[in-house]
Amino acid sequence: GAGVSQSPSNKVTEKGKDVELRCDPISGHTALYWYRQSLGQGLEFLIYFQGNSAPDKSGLPSDRFSAERTGGSVSTLTIQRTQQEDSAVYLCASSGVRAYNSPLHFGNGTRLTVT
Amino acid sequence: KQEVTQIPAALSVPEGENLVLNCSFTDSAIYNLQWFRQDPGKGLTSLLLIQSSQREQTSGRLNASLDKSSGRSTLYIAASQPGDSATYLCAVVSNDYKLSFGAGTTVTVRA
């Protein structure tokens, strides 16, 4: 596909369960970001991958959150032992080189609901 | 820490009126500023990217200006249409490569 693809589009899970969210960036894009958007809130930075460099994990809210990017392409965001406050839309974005000289392309997000 | 503020939070105008959306940021050490549009239940769509060395960018009815020294950007949308109704977000890329987003301005264009 031509755009950033995220799956699933919706996920409902029980408190305490683990979830995995997937992001397929645009082919050839080296930069990949994860953001979280809570109801009525702005976008909260979670993690940034750039090529083969060590990811910037400074936005991850707790050690229950982790992310990996395999082969410089697909990325998975994992939330362990989910809590109700984790409910939000999780957005993935990619860009051609670095975001300082190319626009970001966002997926439609995964809406996570923790009951 | 970079703080990005967008004013107003919401705006309602009649069709045909020009729109003016404001964005301010606290740290002028940026690489670029980007404007995005978000429709309900969707991701963000990039509208314009202004490099730190530029003062404005134009695309069709959209024009964005950047005054880096004062930490301000303005998005102008000429001759608004109902299809322009959406939330508009600005984001700055700081020197640590992170994007910091404003909370957005929700625009309603009344037919």
Short mmCIF file of C-alpha atoms in Angstrom, two decimals:
data_model
loop_
_atom_site.label_atom_id
_atom_site.label_comp_id
_atom_site.label_asym_id
_atom_site.label_seq_id
_atom_site.Cartn_x
_atom_site.Cartn_y
_atom_site.Cartn_z
CA GLY A 1 0.00 0.00 0.00
CA ALA A 2 0.95 3.60 -0.42
CA GLY A 3 0.43 4.74 3.16
CA VAL A 4 1.26 3.81 6.73
CA SER A 5 -0.79 0.83 7.84
CA GLN A 6 -1.70 0.07 11.45
CA SER A 7 -3.40 -2.98 12.87
CA PRO A 8 -5.70 -3.70 14.50
CA SER A 9 -7.80 -0.58 13.98
CA ASN A 10 -9.64 -1.28 17.23
CA LYS A 11 -8.67 -3.36 20.24
CA VAL A 12 -10.67 -4.00 23.38
CA THR A 13 -8.84 -5.80 26.14
CA GLU A 14 -9.29 -6.57 29.80
CA LYS A 15 -7.20 -4.88 32.42
CA GLY A 16 -4.03 -6.83 33.08
CA LYS A 17 -3.76 -8.40 29.63
CA ASP A 18 -0.90 -7.74 27.21
CA VAL A 19 -1.51 -6.18 23.78
CA GLU A 20 0.56 -5.79 20.62
CA LEU A 21 0.00 -3.01 18.12
CA ARG A 22 1.53 -3.20 14.67
CA CYS A 23 2.75 -0.52 12.27
CA ASP A 24 3.79 -1.00 8.65
CA PRO A 25 5.54 2.19 7.51
CA ILE A 26 5.82 3.43 3.96
CA SER A 27 8.39 1.36 2.10
CA GLY A 28 11.83 2.95 2.25
CA HIS A 29 11.05 5.28 5.13
CA THR A 30 13.83 5.15 7.69
CA ALA A 31 12.24 7.17 10.51
CA LEU A 32 9.32 5.76 12.50
CA TYR A 33 7.47 7.34 15.42
CA TRP A 34 4.83 6.15 17.87
CA TYR A 35 2.48 8.66 19.45
CA ARG A 36 -0.47 8.35 21.81
CA GLN A 37 -3.57 10.52 21.62
CA SER A 38 -5.96 10.46 24.55
CA LEU A 39 -9.50 11.82 24.32
CA GLY A 40 -9.37 15.58 24.09
CA GLN A 41 -5.60 15.63 24.52
CA GLY A 42 -2.73 16.44 22.25
CA LEU A 43 -0.30 13.91 20.82
CA GLU A 44 2.11 12.40 23.31
CA PHE A 45 5.47 11.22 21.97
CA LEU A 46 6.31 7.61 22.87
CA ILE A 47 9.30 6.35 20.86
CA TYR A 48 11.35 7.18 17.75
CA PHE A 49 13.32 4.84 15.49
CA GLN A 50 15.85 6.14 12.96
CA GLY A 51 17.51 3.59 10.70
CA ASN A 52 19.85 1.31 12.63
CA SER A 53 20.43 3.78 15.46
CA ALA A 54 19.35 3.04 19.01
CA PRO A 55 15.74 4.15 19.42
CA ASP A 56 14.78 7.19 21.47
CA LYS A 57 12.58 5.66 24.15
CA SER A 58 12.34 8.75 26.30
CA GLY A 59 8.57 9.11 25.85
CA LEU A 60 7.54 5.66 27.01
CA PRO A 61 5.39 6.26 30.11
CA SER A 62 6.42 3.15 32.05
CA ASP A 63 8.37 -0.08 31.75
CA ARG A 64 5.14 -1.83 30.76
CA PHE A 65 5.60 -0.22 27.33
CA SER A 66 8.13 -1.48 24.80
CA ALA A 67 8.60 -1.29 21.06
CA GLU A 68 10.75 -2.90 18.46
CA ARG A 69 11.37 -2.44 14.80
CA THR A 70 12.43 -5.47 12.81
CA GLY A 71 14.57 -5.17 9.71
CA GLY A 72 14.18 -1.42 9.71
CA SER A 73 10.57 -1.78 8.61
CA VAL A 74 7.62 -3.13 10.62
CA SER A 75 7.30 -1.95 14.20
CA THR A 76 5.40 -3.48 17.13
CA LEU A 77 4.37 -1.57 20.25
CA THR A 78 3.72 -3.88 23.20
CA ILE A 79 1.87 -2.90 26.35
CA GLN A 80 2.10 -5.39 29.20
CA ARG A 81 -0.41 -5.67 32.04
CA THR A 82 -2.66 -3.03 30.52
CA GLN A 83 -4.32 -0.44 32.75
CA GLN A 84 -7.43 1.64 32.09
CA GLU A 85 -5.32 4.76 31.70
CA ASP A 86 -3.66 3.12 28.68
CA SER A 87 -6.92 3.58 26.75
CA ALA A 88 -6.14 5.91 23.85
CA VAL A 89 -5.51 6.02 20.12
CA TYR A 90 -2.00 4.90 19.29
CA LEU A 91 -0.65 6.52 16.13
CA CYS A 92 2.35 5.51 14.08
CA ALA A 93 4.12 7.78 11.60
CA SER A 94 7.04 7.42 9.22
CA SER A 95 9.16 9.82 7.21
CA GLY A 96 11.67 9.57 4.41
CA VAL A 97 14.90 10.42 6.13
CA ARG A 98 14.64 12.40 9.28
CA ALA A 99 11.62 14.42 10.28
CA TYR A 100 13.66 17.58 10.14
CA ASN A 101 13.56 17.65 6.37
CA SER A 102 10.58 15.55 5.30
CA PRO A 103 6.93 15.46 6.31
CA LEU A 104 5.51 12.76 8.52
CA HIS A 105 2.95 10.32 7.18
CA PHE A 106 0.56 8.95 9.78
CA GLY A 107 -1.48 5.78 9.90
CA ASN A 108 -5.12 5.82 10.98
CA GLY A 109 -4.20 4.59 14.43
CA THR A 110 -5.23 1.78 16.75
CA ARG A 111 -7.98 2.66 19.22
CA LEU A 112 -7.22 0.75 22.42
CA THR A 113 -9.89 0.35 25.07
CA VAL A 114 -8.97 -1.29 28.37
CA THR A 115 -11.99 -2.45 30.35
CA LYS B 1 11.22 21.21 26.97
CA GLN B 2 9.43 22.47 23.88
CA GLU B 3 5.88 23.66 24.51
CA VAL B 4 3.51 24.22 21.59
CA THR B 5 0.31 26.20 22.00
CA GLN B 6 -2.52 26.65 19.53
CA ILE B 7 -5.09 29.38 19.74
CA PRO B 8 -8.03 29.30 19.44
CA ALA B 9 -8.99 25.80 20.54
CA ALA B 10 -12.10 25.95 18.36
CA LEU B 11 -13.33 28.15 15.55
CA SER B 12 -16.62 28.32 13.67
CA VAL B 13 -16.99 30.40 10.52
CA PRO B 14 -19.45 30.72 7.64
CA GLU B 15 -18.44 29.30 4.30
CA GLY B 16 -16.29 31.64 2.24
CA GLU B 17 -14.62 33.35 5.17
CA ASN B 18 -10.84 33.18 5.53
CA LEU B 19 -9.43 31.16 8.43
CA VAL B 20 -6.49 32.19 10.60
CA LEU B 21 -5.01 29.59 12.93
CA ASN B 22 -2.20 30.42 15.32
CA CYS B 23 0.62 28.32 16.72
CA SER B 24 3.33 29.37 19.16
CA PHE B 25 6.35 27.50 20.50
CA THR B 26 8.73 28.22 23.34
CA ASP B 27 12.10 27.07 21.98
CA SER B 28 13.16 28.68 18.71
CA ALA B 29 15.88 26.04 18.07
CA ILE B 30 13.83 24.06 15.58
CA TYR B 31 14.48 22.26 12.32
CA ASN B 32 11.02 22.76 10.89
CA LEU B 33 7.37 23.31 11.66
CA GLN B 34 4.62 21.19 10.18
CA TRP B 35 0.87 21.71 9.91
CA PHE B 36 -1.43 18.70 9.91
CA ARG B 37 -5.12 18.08 9.46
CA GLN B 38 -6.99 15.40 11.42
CA ASP B 39 -10.48 14.23 10.54
CA PRO B 40 -12.56 12.41 13.22
CA GLY B 41 -11.40 8.83 13.71
CA LYS B 42 -8.51 9.26 11.30
CA GLY B 43 -4.79 9.79 11.47
CA LEU B 44 -3.04 13.03 10.63
CA THR B 45 -2.50 14.31 7.10
CA SER B 46 0.50 16.53 6.43
CA LEU B 47 -0.50 19.89 4.93
CA LEU B 48 2.63 22.01 4.90
CA LEU B 49 6.21 21.78 6.12
CA ILE B 50 8.24 24.95 6.66
CA GLN B 51 11.98 24.59 7.11
CA SER B 52 13.52 26.77 9.81
CA SER B 53 15.24 28.86 7.14
CA GLN B 54 11.96 29.62 5.36
CA ARG B 55 9.38 32.23 6.18
CA GLU B 56 6.35 30.74 4.45
CA GLN B 57 4.97 27.89 2.40
CA THR B 58 1.93 27.81 0.15
CA SER B 59 -0.23 25.01 -1.18
CA GLY B 60 -3.41 25.92 -2.99
CA ARG B 61 -5.68 27.83 -0.60
CA LEU B 62 -3.29 27.20 2.30
CA ASN B 63 -0.49 29.49 3.34
CA ALA B 64 1.66 29.06 6.42
CA SER B 65 4.10 31.62 7.77
CA LEU B 66 6.92 31.10 10.24
CA ASP B 67 8.61 33.64 12.49
CA LYS B 68 11.18 31.49 14.23
CA SER B 69 12.67 34.22 16.37
CA SER B 70 9.34 35.04 17.97
CA GLY B 71 8.21 31.41 18.08
CA ARG B 72 5.11 31.82 15.96
CA SER B 73 3.44 30.30 12.94
CA THR B 74 0.14 31.13 11.32
CA LEU B 75 -1.91 28.97 8.97
CA TYR B 76 -4.20 30.85 6.60
CA ILE B 77 -6.96 29.06 4.73
CA ALA B 78 -8.56 31.21 2.06
CA ALA B 79 -12.23 31.05 1.09
CA SER B 80 -13.13 28.30 3.55
CA GLN B 81 -15.38 25.41 2.52
CA PRO B 82 -17.40 22.93 4.61
CA GLY B 83 -14.84 20.28 3.62
CA ASP B 84 -12.21 22.24 5.53
CA SER B 85 -13.94 21.29 8.79
CA ALA B 86 -11.38 19.29 10.79
CA THR B 87 -8.86 19.66 13.58
CA TYR B 88 -5.63 21.38 12.56
CA LEU B 89 -2.45 20.64 14.48
CA CYS B 90 0.94 22.22 14.31
CA ALA B 91 4.13 20.45 15.31
CA VAL B 92 7.73 21.56 15.62
CA VAL B 93 10.78 19.39 15.13
CA SER B 94 13.34 20.41 17.73
CA ASN B 95 17.06 19.86 17.51
CA ASP B 96 16.69 16.51 19.29
CA TYR B 97 14.55 15.33 16.33
CA LYS B 98 11.39 15.04 18.41
CA LEU B 99 8.12 16.42 17.16
CA SER B 100 6.16 18.36 19.73
CA PHE B 101 2.50 18.87 18.93
CA GLY B 102 0.00 21.52 19.89
CA ALA B 103 -3.44 20.44 21.13
CA GLY B 104 -5.03 21.57 17.86
CA THR B 105 -7.70 23.97 16.63
CA THR B 106 -11.04 22.41 15.74
CA VAL B 107 -12.54 24.22 12.77
CA THR B 108 -16.19 24.14 11.71
CA VAL B 109 -17.15 25.77 8.42
CA ARG B 110 -20.90 26.35 8.24
CA ALA B 111 -22.60 26.01 4.86
#
